[in-house]
Tab-separated table of C-alpha atoms and ligand atoms in Angstrom:
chain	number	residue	atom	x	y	z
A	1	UNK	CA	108.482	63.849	93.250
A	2	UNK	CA	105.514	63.167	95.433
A	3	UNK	CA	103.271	66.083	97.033
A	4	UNK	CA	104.408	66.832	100.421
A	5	UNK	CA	103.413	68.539	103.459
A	6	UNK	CA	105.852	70.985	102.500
A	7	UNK	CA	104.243	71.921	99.166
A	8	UNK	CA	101.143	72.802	101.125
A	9	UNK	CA	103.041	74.937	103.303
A	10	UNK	CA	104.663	76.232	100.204
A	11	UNK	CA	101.468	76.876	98.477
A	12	UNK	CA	99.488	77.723	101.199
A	13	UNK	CA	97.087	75.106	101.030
A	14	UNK	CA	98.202	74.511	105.012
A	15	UNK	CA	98.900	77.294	107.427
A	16	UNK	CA	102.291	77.973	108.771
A	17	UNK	CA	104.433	79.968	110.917
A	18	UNK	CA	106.798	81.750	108.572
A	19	UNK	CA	109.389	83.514	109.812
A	20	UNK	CA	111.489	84.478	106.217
A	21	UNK	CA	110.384	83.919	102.608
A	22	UNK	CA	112.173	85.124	99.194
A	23	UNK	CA	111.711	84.104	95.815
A	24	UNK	CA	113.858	80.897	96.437
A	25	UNK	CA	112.795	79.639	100.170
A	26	UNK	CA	110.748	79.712	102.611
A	27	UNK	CA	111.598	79.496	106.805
A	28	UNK	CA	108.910	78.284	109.195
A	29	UNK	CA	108.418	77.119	112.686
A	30	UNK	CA	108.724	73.406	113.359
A	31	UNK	CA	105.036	71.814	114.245
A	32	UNK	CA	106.975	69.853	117.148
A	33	UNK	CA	110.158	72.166	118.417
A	34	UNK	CA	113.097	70.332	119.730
A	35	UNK	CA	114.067	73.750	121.136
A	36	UNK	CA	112.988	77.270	121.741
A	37	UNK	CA	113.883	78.007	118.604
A	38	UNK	CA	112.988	75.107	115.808
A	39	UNK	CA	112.454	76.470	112.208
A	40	UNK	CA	112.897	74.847	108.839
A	41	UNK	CA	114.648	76.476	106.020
A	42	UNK	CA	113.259	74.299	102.619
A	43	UNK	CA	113.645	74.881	98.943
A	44	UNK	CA	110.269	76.162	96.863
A	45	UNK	CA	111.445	74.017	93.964
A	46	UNK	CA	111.081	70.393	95.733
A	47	UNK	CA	114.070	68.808	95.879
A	48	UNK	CA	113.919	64.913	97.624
A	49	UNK	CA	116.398	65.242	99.884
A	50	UNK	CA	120.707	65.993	100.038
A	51	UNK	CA	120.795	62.370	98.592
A	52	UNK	CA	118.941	63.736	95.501
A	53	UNK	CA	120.144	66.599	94.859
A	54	UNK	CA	122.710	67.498	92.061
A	55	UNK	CA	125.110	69.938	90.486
A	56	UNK	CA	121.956	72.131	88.923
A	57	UNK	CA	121.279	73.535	92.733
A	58	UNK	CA	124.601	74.144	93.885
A	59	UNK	CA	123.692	77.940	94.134
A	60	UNK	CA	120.094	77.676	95.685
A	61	UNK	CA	121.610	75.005	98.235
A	62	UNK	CA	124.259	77.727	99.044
A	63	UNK	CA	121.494	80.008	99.590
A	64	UNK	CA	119.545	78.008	101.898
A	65	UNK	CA	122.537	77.648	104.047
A	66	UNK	CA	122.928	81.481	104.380
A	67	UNK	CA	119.208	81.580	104.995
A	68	UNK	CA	119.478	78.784	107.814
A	69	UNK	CA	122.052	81.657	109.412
A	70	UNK	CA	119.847	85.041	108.332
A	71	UNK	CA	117.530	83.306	110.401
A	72	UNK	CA	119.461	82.320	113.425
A	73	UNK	CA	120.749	85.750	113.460
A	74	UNK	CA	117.090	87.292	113.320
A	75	UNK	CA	116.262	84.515	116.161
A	76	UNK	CA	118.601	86.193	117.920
A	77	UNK	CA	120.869	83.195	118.605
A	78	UNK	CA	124.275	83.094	119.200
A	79	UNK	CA	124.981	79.814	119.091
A	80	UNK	CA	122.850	77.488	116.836
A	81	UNK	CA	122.594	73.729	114.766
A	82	UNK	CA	121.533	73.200	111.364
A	83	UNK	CA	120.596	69.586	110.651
A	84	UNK	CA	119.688	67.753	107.570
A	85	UNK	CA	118.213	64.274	107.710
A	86	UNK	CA	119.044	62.580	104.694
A	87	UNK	CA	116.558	59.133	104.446
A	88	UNK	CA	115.052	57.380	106.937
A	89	UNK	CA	117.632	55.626	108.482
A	90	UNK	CA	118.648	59.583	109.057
A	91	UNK	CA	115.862	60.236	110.377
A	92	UNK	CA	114.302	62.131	107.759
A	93	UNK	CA	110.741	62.016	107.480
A	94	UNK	CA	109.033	64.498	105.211
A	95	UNK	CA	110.908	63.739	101.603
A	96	UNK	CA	111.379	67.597	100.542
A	97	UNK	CA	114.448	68.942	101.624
A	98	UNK	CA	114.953	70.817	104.767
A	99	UNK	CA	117.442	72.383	106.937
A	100	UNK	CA	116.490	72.490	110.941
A	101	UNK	CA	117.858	75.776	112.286
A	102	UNK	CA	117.761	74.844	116.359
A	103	UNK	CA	118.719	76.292	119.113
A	104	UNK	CA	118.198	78.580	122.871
A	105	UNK	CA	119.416	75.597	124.443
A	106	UNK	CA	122.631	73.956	125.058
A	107	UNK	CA	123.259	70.722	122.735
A	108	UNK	CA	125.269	67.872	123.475
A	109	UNK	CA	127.617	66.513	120.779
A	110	UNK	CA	127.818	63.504	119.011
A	111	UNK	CA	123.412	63.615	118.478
A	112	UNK	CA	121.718	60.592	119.477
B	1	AMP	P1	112.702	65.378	109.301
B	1	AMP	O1	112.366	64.350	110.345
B	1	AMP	O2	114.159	65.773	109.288
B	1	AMP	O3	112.208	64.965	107.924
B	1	AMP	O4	111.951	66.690	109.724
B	1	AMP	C1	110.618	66.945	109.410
B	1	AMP	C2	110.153	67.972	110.381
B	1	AMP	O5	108.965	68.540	109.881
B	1	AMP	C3	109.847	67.433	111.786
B	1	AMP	O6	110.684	68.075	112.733
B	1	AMP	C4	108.368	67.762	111.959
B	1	AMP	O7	108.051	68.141	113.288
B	1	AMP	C5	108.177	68.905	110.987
B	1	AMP	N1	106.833	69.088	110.476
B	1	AMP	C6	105.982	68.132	109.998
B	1	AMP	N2	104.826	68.692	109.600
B	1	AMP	C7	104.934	70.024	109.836
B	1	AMP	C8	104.076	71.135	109.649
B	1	AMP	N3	102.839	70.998	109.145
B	1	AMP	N4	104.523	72.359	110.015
B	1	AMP	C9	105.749	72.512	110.541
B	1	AMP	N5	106.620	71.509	110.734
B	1	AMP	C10	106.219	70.271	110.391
């Protein structure tokens, strides 16, 4: 898998806003917040994207879920949307997978 932005983050190399780290993920503050509260939840061990991913990371992609809610709840949110863009028809632009944890505002529903 190509080097990605992430990777940097992950390895320091670029700086970040990190808001929860364990030995399996890392949480940071989207560059460009959609909301008051915009923060990424992504893998250490670079996985693609959801499209990508198999059977092997069933249990880390369980734990990024209940990371994507640890965080909401230490955001303080009580109401919240976890997003992941799979390709670019998706929307998904930075190929190591991610889960956006958004929210302080209210969302409409179906996205755009
Ligand atoms: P996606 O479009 O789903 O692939 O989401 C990628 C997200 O990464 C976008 O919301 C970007 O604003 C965000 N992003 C890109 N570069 C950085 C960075 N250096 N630090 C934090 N967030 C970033």
């Amino acid at each position: 898998m190509a080097e990605t932005i992430f990777s940097k983050i992950i390895h320091r190399q670029i700086p970040a806003d990190i808001v929860y780290e364990d030995d399996h993920c890392l949480a940071f503050r989207d560059i460009s917040p959609q909301a008051p509260v915009h923060v990424l939840v992504i893998p250490k061990e670079p996985i693609e994207s959801l499209a990508t991913a198999n059977g092997d990371s069933a249990e880390l992609l369980g734990h990024l879920l209940l990371k994507a809610a640890h965080v909401a709840r230490q955001e303080q949110l009580e109401g919240w949307r976890t997003v992941i863009n799979t390709g670019t028809e998706a929307g998904q632009t930075v190929f190591h997978l991610h889960i956006h944890v958004i929210g302080g505002r209210p969302m409409a529903w179906p996205p755009g």
